[in-house]
Amino acid sequence: MTKSPHSQAAPPDITVTNMTKRFGSLVALDEVSIHFKPGTVHALLGENGAGKSTLVKCMMGYYHADAGSISVDGTERRISNTRDAHRFGLGMVYQHFTLVPSMSVAENLVLGEEGLPAIINWKKKLSALEAFLDTMPFRLELDRTAASLAAGEKQKLEILKQLYLGSRFLILDEPTSVLTPDEADEVLGLMRQMADEDRISILLITHKLREVEAYASDVSVLRHGHLAGQGKVSAKSEASLIRWMIGRENVSKPAARKETKVVRTVLEVEGLTVNNDKGTVAVDQASLSVSSGEIVGIAGVSGNGQSEFVETLAGQRREEAGDIRVQGYPYSRTRAEMMDWHIHLLPEEPLNNGCVREMTVAENLAFRNFDREPNCRAGIFIDRGAIHRQARRLIERFNIKTQGPDARIETLSGGNIQRTVLARELSDNVRLLIVQNPCFGLDLKAVAEIRNRIIDARNKGAAVLLFSEDLDEILELSDRIAVIFEGKLVYETLASEADVHTIGRHMASHA
Amino acid sequence: MDAASELGWWGVLIAVFGGAIRVSTPYLFVSLGETLTEKGGRVNLGLEGILVMGAMSGYATAVVTGEPWLGVLVAGCAGAALALLHALVCNLPRVNDIAVGISLFIFGTGLAFFLGKAFINPTAPRLPHIELGAWSTYPQIRSALEINVLFIIGAILAPVLAWSLKNTKWGLVLRTAGDSSEATLALGYNLNFVRTLGTVVGGFLSGVGGSFLSLYYPGSWNEGLSSGQGLMAVALVIFARWNPMHCFYVSLLFGGATAIGPALQTIGITSNYYLYGAAPYFLTLALLIYSSSTKHRLAGAPNEVSISR
């Protein structure tokens, strides 16, 4: 079966039957059967680790399922690699883009073409590409490099690439995690429209209920590798979807937000300019202030300078210009200052940025105070017993699930690593807390718990600066919200007056 | 008045020009080879070893068969074989290409010295050159315009490679492998295979560059032949921003720098000769400092190459 690029074949009818995949003793996927009707947007809903990715990787031929089968248009097919999948019209749009950054849009489109000739006649190719783009609901300039595209445009290019290669069954893996709300609306809206026109089928992997309700017609929910339920989206309430997803009706309520009086400014940043590793400006003359008893949330799409901002506040990166002051004094991010002023930090990817992998949980918990009484005697001798006792106390208080204080930190799950770092940073009384993406990749229960702890710190009078790529998280936690775009703080509002669409618009432009 | 003083400073310029072409040829081949290797996402620091091995094997072949072009071919194949070794070792998981490159550097030079002992004395036939300066009565101009054939091949190869990287399937796939391993895998290509091929072709070119040293200029085989040119070519690739055409220009620049000392000698300036001899090394150092500045963006660097991370 050969297929010319961008043929207008109908979308295939795909059925997955009793798909099972084990990794060692872990059953990642347990006899899952789903029928994907052609011309629909079918949502695959589930928490992180529920088996969504495993299922689609089995369908795409990345993994070899231990049992089960897949049939295309009624015929059972063996898909043992991506090329097989492409042959049957299956294509995947990845969460992490697979574009080649230095290449042009045209080169990226042509790259995956089957039977690409040894010598490429660009003149002919470019006119063919233009003709193809004319049949698409959105278009991109062919000569721009992929690196210069905005996140939404990259996503479009990924989708165009799959359509150009002849895929009629598109798997979108968490497509909105890197998009602003408006970009997400646009891209998913167009996908829905193409599906309604019966040109393609979409399998939408997500953990956001809002997206399921807005764009999908059918939904299947995975939980711990099982198919927890499926049906028409219109026939299901949000509550029943949540029950399928996490096994019970509701997660714990958000912590009560105590009225705090904003007393004094704790952190002041003025005209901060920071470069990234490549020497181009990442943070551009940013100014903000955070007072005790408030959470200031910085919203923004990933890669707009958040990491460089946090690294500078953490003392991991040198600023090019600007002032950072804590309680009115210049803050040069020494360990002594951090201790005196009780400045604490919960960085993104804490295993990489806030822990030493090979060290034990107890040692990682003692990073802030191992050189202080009672952990350190006479300023020289480390008292391992005291560090151990401190660790047991914190493990208990913060519900860290570990084999014990002596387990290496890298053996813990993501949520428990996050709890460990949080325990270390919050055990002291906190005056300034800087947090970045605290709940990334965690399950709903851990998310609720960690957010509660952050609110709790605020209620006790800490100034909290929260960087998050999850707009819902910003809206839930913040007292004030600012938007970072291309390193500039472009918009600020009180949370009580915040409007999602205004914020979303600023996340995508200076407007 | 002899011809040299008649030309005065022009003589220096002409000598630098001729020297640039002569000396740049090995740089050109090695840097083109390294560009291909790095475009695929790996750094091969073993080029120095490959260069020396190419010089030795090419010379030995020419001595034995009396056929210098056969020597060039054998040198290329020897380079390709060493590069294959580099590639195969790097294909293993968690192997660092820099470390492998350094051991290959030492292995290659050591092997060449060991096998080449017997060929230090005999004389091999030289590679041909084309006389473009026959119209002139000045011997300086005549000698400066003796263009060696390998240089011409290299000068043609540079635009051909630049074109191929843009306009052929293999060029695109190689650049993909160098820029994004995820994309390569997602496209269904075998990442290690693509990189192996890039490294081997790169090794072939570097080997050919080595044969130039022993078969044309300086034109004999001894153990001090290369004096670090293979390593300098790595710096040169960074300066040339992984662009074959820039490799060509930068090679000429390096060649010109090397030729300054001898050129000054022709008009009788002999003081500080060794200082001028160090010019290309100063240039390397300066270029590396310039291109490693944190402010200066390494545009064009393949993302997967460990020096650009």
mmCIF file of C-alpha atoms in Angstrom, chain B residues 12 26 54 70 80 83 96 99 118 129 142 159 167 171 174 215 235-236 269 286 299:
data_model
loop_
_atom_site.group_PDB
_atom_site.id
_atom_site.type_symbol
_atom_site.label_atom_id
_atom_site.label_comp_id
_atom_site.label_asym_id
_atom_site.label_seq_id
_atom_site.Cartn_x
_atom_site.Cartn_y
_atom_site.Cartn_z
ATOM 1 C CA VAL B 12 55.783 39.137 0.780
ATOM 2 C CA PRO B 26 45.180 20.010 4.744
ATOM 3 C CA GLY B 54 46.742 9.414 6.452
ATOM 4 C CA LEU B 70 46.855 5.633 -5.009
ATOM 5 C CA ALA B 80 37.821 6.298 7.152
ATOM 6 C CA ALA B 83 36.876 7.237 11.964
ATOM 7 C CA ASN B 96 31.718 10.303 25.425
ATOM 8 C CA ALA B 99 37.196 11.114 25.288
ATOM 9 C CA ALA B 118 60.643 2.293 7.609
ATOM 10 C CA HIS B 129 50.396 20.698 -9.518
ATOM 11 C CA ARG B 142 55.556 31.446 -10.701
ATOM 12 C CA PRO B 159 30.607 24.363 -2.469
ATOM 13 C CA ASN B 167 19.684 19.887 -1.532
ATOM 14 C CA GLY B 171 22.320 16.252 3.664
ATOM 15 C CA LEU B 174 22.639 14.304 8.457
ATOM 16 C CA LEU B 215 52.973 13.816 -0.712
ATOM 17 C CA ALA B 235 38.752 25.147 16.261
ATOM 18 C CA LEU B 236 38.530 26.224 12.673
ATOM 19 C CA ILE B 269 63.486 39.609 7.678
ATOM 20 C CA ALA B 286 42.268 34.071 19.695
ATOM 21 C CA ALA B 299 24.777 30.390 15.704
#
